PDB file of C-alpha atoms in Angstrom:
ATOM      1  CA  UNK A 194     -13.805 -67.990 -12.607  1.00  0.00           C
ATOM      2  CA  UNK A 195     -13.820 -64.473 -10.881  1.00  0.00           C
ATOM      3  CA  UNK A 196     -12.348 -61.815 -12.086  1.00  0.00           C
ATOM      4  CA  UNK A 197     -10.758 -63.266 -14.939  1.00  0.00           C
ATOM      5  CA  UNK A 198     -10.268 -60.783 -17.827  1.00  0.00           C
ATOM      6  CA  UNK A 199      -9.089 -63.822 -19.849  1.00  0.00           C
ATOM      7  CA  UNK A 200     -12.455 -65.109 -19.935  1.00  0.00           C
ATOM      8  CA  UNK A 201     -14.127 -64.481 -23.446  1.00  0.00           C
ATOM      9  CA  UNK A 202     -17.710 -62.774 -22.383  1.00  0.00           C
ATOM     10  CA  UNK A 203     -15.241 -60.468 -19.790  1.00  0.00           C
ATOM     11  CA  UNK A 204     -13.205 -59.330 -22.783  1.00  0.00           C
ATOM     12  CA  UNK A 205     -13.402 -56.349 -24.986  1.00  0.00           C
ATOM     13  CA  UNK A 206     -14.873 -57.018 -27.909  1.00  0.00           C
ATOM     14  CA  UNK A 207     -12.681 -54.067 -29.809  1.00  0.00           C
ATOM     15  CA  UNK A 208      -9.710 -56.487 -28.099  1.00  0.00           C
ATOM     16  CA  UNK A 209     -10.319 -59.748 -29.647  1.00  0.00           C
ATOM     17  CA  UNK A 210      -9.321 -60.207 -32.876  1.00  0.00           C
ATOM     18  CA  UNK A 211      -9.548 -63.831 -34.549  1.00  0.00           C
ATOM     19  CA  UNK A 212     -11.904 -66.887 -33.046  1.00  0.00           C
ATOM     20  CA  UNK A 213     -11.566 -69.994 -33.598  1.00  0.00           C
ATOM     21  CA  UNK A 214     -14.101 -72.853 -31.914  1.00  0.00           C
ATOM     22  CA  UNK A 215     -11.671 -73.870 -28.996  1.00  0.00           C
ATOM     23  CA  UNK A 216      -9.525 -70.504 -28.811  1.00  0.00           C
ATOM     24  CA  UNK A 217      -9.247 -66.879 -29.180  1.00  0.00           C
ATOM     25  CA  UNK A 218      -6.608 -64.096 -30.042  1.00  0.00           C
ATOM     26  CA  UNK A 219      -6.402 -60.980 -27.458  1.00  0.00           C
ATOM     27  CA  UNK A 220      -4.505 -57.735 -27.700  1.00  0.00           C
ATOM     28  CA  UNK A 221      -3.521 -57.273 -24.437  1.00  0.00           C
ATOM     29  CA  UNK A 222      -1.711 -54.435 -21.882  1.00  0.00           C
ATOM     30  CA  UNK A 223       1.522 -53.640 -21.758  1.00  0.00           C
ATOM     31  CA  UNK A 224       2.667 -54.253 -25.106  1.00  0.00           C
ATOM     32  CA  UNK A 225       6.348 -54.790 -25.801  1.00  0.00           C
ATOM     33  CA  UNK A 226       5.268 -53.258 -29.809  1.00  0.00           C
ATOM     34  CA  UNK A 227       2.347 -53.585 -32.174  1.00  0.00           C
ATOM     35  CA  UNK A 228       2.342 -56.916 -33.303  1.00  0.00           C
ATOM     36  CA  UNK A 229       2.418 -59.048 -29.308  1.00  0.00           C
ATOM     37  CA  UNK A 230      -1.143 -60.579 -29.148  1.00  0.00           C
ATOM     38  CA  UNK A 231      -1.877 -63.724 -26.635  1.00  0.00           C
ATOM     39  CA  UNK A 232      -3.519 -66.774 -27.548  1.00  0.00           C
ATOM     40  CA  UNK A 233      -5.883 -68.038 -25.129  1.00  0.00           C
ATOM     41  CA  UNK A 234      -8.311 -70.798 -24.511  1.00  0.00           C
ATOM     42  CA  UNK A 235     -11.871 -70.549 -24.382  1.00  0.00           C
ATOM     43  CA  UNK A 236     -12.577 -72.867 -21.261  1.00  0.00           C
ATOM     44  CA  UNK A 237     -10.209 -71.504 -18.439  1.00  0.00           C
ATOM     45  CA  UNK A 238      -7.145 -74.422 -18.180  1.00  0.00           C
ATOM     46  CA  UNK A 239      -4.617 -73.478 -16.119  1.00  0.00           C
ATOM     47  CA  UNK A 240      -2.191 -74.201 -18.824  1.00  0.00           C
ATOM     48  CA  UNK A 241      -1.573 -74.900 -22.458  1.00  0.00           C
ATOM     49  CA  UNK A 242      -0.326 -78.285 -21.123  1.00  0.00           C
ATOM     50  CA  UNK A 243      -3.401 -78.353 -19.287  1.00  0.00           C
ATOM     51  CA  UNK A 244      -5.567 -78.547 -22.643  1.00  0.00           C
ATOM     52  CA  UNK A 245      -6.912 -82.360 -23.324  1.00  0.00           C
ATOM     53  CA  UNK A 246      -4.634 -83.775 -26.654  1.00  0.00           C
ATOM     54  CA  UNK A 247      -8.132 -83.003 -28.648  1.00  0.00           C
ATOM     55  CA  UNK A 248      -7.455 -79.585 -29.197  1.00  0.00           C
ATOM     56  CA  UNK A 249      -3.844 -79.763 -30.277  1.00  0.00           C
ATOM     57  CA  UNK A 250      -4.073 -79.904 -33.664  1.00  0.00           C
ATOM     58  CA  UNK A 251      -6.299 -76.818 -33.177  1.00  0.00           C
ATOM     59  CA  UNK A 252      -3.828 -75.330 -31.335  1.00  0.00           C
ATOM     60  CA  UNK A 253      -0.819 -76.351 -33.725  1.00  0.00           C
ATOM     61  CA  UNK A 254      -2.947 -74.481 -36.719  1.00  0.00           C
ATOM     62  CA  UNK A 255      -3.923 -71.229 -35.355  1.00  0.00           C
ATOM     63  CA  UNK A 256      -0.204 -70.979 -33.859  1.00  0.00           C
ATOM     64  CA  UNK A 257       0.992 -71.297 -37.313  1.00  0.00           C
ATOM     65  CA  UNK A 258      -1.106 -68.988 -38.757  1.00  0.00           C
ATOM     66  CA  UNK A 259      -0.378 -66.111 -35.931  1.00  0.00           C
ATOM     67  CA  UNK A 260       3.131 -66.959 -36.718  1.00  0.00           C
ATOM     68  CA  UNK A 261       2.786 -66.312 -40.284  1.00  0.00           C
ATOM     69  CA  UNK A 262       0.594 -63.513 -40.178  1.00  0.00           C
ATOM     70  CA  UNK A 263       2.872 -61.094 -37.754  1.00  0.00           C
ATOM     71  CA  UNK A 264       6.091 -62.458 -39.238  1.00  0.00           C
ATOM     72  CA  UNK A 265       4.490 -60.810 -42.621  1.00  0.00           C
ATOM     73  CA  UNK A 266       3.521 -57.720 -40.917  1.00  0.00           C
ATOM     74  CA  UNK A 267       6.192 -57.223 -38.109  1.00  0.00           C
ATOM     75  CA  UNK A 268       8.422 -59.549 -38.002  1.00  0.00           C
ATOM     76  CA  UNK A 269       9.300 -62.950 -36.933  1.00  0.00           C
ATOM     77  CA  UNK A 270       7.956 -63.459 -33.572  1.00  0.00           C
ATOM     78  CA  UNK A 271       8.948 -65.204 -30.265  1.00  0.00           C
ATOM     79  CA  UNK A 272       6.170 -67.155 -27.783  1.00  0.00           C
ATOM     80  CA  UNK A 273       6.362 -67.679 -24.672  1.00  0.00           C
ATOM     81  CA  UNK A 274       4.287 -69.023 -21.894  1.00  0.00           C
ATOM     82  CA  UNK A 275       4.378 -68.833 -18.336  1.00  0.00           C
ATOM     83  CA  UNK A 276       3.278 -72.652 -17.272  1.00  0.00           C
ATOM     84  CA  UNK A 277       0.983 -71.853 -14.110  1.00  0.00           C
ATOM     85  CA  UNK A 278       4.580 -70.364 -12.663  1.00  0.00           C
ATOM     86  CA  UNK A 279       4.650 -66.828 -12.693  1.00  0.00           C
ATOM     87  CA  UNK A 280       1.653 -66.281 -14.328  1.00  0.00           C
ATOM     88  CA  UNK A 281      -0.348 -62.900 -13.835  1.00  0.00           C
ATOM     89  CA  UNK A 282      -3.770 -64.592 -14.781  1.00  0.00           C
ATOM     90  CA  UNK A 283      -4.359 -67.873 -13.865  1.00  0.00           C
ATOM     91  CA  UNK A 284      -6.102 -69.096 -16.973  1.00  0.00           C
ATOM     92  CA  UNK A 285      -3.952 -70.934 -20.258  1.00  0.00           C
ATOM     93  CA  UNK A 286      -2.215 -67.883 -22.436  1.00  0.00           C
ATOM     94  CA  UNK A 287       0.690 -67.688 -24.543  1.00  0.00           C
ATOM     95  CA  UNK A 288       2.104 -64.337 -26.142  1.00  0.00           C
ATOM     96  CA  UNK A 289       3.360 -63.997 -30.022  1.00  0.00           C
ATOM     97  CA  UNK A 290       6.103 -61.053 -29.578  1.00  0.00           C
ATOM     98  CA  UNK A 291       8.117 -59.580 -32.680  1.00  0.00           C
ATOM     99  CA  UNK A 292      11.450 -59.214 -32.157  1.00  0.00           C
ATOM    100  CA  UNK A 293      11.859 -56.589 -33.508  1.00  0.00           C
ATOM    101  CA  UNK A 294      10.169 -53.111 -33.124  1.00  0.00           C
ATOM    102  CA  UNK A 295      10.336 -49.571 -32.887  1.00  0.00           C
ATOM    103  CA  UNK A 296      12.362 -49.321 -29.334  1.00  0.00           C
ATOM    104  CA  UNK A 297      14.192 -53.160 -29.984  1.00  0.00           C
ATOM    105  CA  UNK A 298      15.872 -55.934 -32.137  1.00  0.00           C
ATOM    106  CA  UNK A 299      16.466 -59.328 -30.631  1.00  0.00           C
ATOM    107  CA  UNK A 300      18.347 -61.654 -32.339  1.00  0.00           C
ATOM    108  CA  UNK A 301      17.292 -64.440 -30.026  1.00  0.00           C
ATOM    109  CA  UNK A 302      15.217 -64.324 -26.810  1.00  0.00           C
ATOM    110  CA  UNK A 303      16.976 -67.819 -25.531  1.00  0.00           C
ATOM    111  CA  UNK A 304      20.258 -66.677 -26.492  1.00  0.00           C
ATOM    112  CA  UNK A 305      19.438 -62.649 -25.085  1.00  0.00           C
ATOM    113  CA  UNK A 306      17.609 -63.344 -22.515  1.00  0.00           C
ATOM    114  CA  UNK A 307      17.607 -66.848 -21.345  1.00  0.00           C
ATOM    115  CA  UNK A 308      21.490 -68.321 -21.466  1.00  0.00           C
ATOM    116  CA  UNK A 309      22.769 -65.367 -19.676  1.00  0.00           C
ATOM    117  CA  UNK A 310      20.595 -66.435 -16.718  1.00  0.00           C
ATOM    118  CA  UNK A 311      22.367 -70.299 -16.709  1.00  0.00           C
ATOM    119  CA  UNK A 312      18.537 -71.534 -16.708  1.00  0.00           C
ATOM    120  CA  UNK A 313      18.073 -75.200 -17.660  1.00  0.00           C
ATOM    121  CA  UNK A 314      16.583 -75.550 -21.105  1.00  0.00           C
ATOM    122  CA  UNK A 315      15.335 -78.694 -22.926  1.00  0.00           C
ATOM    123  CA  UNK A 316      14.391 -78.778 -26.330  1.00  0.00           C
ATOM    124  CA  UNK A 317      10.439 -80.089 -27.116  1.00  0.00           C
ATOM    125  CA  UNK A 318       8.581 -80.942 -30.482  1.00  0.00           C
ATOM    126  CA  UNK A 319       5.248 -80.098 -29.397  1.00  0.00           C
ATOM    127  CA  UNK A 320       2.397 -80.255 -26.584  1.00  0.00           C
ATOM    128  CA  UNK A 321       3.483 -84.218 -25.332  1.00  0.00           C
ATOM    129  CA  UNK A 322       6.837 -82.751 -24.272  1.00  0.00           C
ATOM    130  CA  UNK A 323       5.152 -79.955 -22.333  1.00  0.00           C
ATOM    131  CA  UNK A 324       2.489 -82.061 -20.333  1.00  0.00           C
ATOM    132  CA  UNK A 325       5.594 -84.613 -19.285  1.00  0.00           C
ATOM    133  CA  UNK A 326       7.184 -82.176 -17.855  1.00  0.00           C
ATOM    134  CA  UNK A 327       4.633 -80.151 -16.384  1.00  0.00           C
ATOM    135  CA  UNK A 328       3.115 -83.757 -14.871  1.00  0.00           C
ATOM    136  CA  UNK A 329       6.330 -84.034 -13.362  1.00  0.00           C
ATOM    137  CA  UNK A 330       7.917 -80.692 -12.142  1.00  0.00           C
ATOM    138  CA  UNK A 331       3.933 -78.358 -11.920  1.00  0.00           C
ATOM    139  CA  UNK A 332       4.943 -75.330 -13.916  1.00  0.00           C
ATOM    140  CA  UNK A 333       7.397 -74.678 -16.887  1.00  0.00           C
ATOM    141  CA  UNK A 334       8.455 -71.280 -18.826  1.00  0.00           C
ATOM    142  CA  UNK A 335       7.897 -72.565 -23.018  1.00  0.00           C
ATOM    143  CA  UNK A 336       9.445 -70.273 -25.447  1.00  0.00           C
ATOM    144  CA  UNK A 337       9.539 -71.318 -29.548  1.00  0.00           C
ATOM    145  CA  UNK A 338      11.152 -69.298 -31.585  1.00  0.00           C
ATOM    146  CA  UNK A 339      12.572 -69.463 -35.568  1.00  0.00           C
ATOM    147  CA  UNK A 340      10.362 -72.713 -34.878  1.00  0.00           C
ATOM    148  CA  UNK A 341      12.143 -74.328 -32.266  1.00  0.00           C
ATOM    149  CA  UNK A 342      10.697 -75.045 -29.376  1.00  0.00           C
ATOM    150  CA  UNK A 343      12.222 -75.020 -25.595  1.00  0.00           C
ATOM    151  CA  UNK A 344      11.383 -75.638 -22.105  1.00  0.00           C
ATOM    152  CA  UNK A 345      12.812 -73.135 -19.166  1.00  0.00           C
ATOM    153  CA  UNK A 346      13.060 -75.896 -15.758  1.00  0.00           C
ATOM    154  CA  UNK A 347      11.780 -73.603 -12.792  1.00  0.00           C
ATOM    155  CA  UNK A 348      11.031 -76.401 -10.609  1.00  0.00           C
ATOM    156  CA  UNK A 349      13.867 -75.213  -8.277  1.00  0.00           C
ATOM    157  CA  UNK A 350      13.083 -71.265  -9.132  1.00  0.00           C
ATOM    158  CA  UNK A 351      10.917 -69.287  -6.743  1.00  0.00           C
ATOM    159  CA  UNK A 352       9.222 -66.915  -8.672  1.00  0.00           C
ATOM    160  CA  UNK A 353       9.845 -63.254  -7.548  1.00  0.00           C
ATOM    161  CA  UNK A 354       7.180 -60.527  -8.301  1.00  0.00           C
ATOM    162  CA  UNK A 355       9.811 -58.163  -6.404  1.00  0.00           C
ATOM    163  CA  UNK A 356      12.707 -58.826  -9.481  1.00  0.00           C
ATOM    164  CA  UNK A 357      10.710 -60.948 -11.702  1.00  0.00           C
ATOM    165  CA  UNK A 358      13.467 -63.277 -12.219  1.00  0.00           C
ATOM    166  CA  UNK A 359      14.986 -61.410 -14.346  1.00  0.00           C
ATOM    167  CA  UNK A 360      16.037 -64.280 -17.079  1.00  0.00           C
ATOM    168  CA  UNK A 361      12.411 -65.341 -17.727  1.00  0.00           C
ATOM    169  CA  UNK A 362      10.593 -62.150 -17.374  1.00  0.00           C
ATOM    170  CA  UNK A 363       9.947 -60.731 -20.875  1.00  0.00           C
ATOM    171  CA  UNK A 364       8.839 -57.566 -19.493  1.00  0.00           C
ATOM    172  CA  UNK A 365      12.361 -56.726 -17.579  1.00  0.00           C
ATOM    173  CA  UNK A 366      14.024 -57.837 -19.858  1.00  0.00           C
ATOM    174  CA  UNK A 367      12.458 -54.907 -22.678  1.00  0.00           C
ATOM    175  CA  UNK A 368      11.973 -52.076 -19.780  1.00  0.00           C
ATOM    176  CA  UNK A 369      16.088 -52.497 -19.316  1.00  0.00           C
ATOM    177  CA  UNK A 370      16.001 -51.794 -23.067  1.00  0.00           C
ATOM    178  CA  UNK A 371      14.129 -48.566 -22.667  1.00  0.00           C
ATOM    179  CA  UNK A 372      10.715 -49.978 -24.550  1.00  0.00           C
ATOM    180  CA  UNK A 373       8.230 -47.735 -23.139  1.00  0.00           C
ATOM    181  CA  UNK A 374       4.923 -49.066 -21.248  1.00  0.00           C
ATOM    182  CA  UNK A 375       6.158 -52.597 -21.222  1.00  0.00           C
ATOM    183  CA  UNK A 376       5.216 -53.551 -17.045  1.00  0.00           C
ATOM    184  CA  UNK A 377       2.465 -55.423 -15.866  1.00  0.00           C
ATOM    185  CA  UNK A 378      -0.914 -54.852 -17.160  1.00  0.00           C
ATOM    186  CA  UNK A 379      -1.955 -53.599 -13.392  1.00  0.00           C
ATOM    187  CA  UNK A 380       0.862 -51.136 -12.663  1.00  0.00           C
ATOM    188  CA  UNK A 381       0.862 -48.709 -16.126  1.00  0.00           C
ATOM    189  CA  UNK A 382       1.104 -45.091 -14.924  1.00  0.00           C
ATOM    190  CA  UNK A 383      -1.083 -42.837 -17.441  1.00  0.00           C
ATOM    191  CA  UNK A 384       1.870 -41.746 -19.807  1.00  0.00           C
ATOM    192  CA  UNK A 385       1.987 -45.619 -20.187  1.00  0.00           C
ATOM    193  CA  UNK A 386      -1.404 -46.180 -21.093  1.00  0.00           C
ATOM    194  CA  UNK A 387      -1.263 -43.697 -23.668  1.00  0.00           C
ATOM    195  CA  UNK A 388       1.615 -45.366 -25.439  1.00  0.00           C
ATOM    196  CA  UNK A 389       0.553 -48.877 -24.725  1.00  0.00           C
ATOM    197  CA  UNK A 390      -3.099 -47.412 -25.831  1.00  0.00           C
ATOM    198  CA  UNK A 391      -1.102 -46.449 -29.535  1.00  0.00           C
ATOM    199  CA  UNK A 392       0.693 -49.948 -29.736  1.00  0.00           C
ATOM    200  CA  UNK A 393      -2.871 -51.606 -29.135  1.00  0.00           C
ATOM    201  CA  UNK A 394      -4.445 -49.896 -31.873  1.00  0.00           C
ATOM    202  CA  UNK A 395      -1.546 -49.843 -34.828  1.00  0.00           C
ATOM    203  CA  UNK A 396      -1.582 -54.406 -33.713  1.00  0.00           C
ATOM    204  CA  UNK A 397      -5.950 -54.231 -34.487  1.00  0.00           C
ATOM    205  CA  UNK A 398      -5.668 -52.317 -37.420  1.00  0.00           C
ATOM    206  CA  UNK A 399      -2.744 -54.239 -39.000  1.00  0.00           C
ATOM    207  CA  UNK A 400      -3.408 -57.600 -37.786  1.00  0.00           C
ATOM    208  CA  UNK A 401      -7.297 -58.022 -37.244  1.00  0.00           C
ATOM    209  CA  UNK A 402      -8.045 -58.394 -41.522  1.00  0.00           C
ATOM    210  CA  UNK A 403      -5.174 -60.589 -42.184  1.00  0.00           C
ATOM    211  CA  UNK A 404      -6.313 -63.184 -39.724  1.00  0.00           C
ATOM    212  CA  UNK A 405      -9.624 -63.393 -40.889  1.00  0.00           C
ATOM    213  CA  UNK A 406      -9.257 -63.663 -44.110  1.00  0.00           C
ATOM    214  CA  UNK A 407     -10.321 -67.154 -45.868  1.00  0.00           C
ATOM    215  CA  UNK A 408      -7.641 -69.680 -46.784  1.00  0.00           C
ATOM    216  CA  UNK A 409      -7.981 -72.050 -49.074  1.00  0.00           C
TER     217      UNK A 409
END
């Protein structure tokens, strides 16, 4: 796939931080605070309801463990994936966000975020509610957090790069809460980069050795 900085071999090394044989953690751009990594597959699905039932249990682990690892070092997180609609990079990611940070403290994403919006939610226990929905409907917003799991219907929602939709874009809805550097990896001015460049470095230094540490 061209041009896809989600491929591994395209990636900064310094970036990725934990391996495993199917998938790979990323520090990204445009950081809401130290602590938001993506997980993202190896082979380049469009989705993670696009990954074969094989690598689930994969999947299920290293979640947990991210989970565990930046709710010990941040604090809890929030996920949330953009299902093929409204993605940035066409290629299966999902990003592990504190919620809280320096600039922020979010009780609840769905509740903050979400509800406002009147967006249809369903609750999910795992990957097999994803794929039936994304067979069905093509694209899906996912969002788990306190470890409950929930799909965003956006069958009937035309995604807007313009507004971003302002309910299901992460992004908006931190930049209306003054976090600094937060927009879309391609549109940081400089002063961004420099604070998105700080954010990077505190998540590598504080998360990189925890992950990689043996478990028994």
């Amino acid at each position: 796939m061209k041009d896809n900085p989600f491929l591994e071999n395209e990636s900064e090394h310094e970036d990725i931080i934990y391996r495993t044989e199917n998938f790979f953690v990323k520090v990204g751009v445009g950081l809401a605070a130290p602590g938001h990594i993506m997980l993202i597959t190896k082979k380049p699905y469009k989705c993670f309801a696009d990954i074969p039932q094989e690598l689930d249990e994969e999947y299920e682990s290293i979640k947990s463990r991210l989970v565990t690892v930046i709710r010990n070092t941040f604090s809890e997180p929030f996920l949330i994936e953009y299902g093929v609609w409204g993605q940035t990079v066409a290629h299966a990611h999902i990003h592990f966000i504190p919620l809280r940070g320096a600039e922020y403290q979010v009780r609840s994403i769905i509740e903050e975020m979400v509800r406002p919006g009147n967006i249809t939610i369903e609750m999910v226990t795992g990957l097999t509610d994803v794929r039936r929905i994304y067979k069905k409907e093509k694209g899906y917003l996912f969002i788990e957090e306190f470890g409950k799991q929930y799909v965003c219907h956006v069958s009937k929602i035309v995604y807007d790069i313009n507004n971003r939709n302002p309910h299901l874009s992460y992004r908006l809805f931190f930049e209306k809460r003054g976090v600094k550097a937060v927009g879309r990896w391609d549109q940081l001015s400089p002063t961004d980069k420099l604070f998105d460049e700080a954010k990077k470095q505190e998540t590598i230094e504080r998360l990189k050795k925890p992950l990689n540490e043996k478990t028994d």
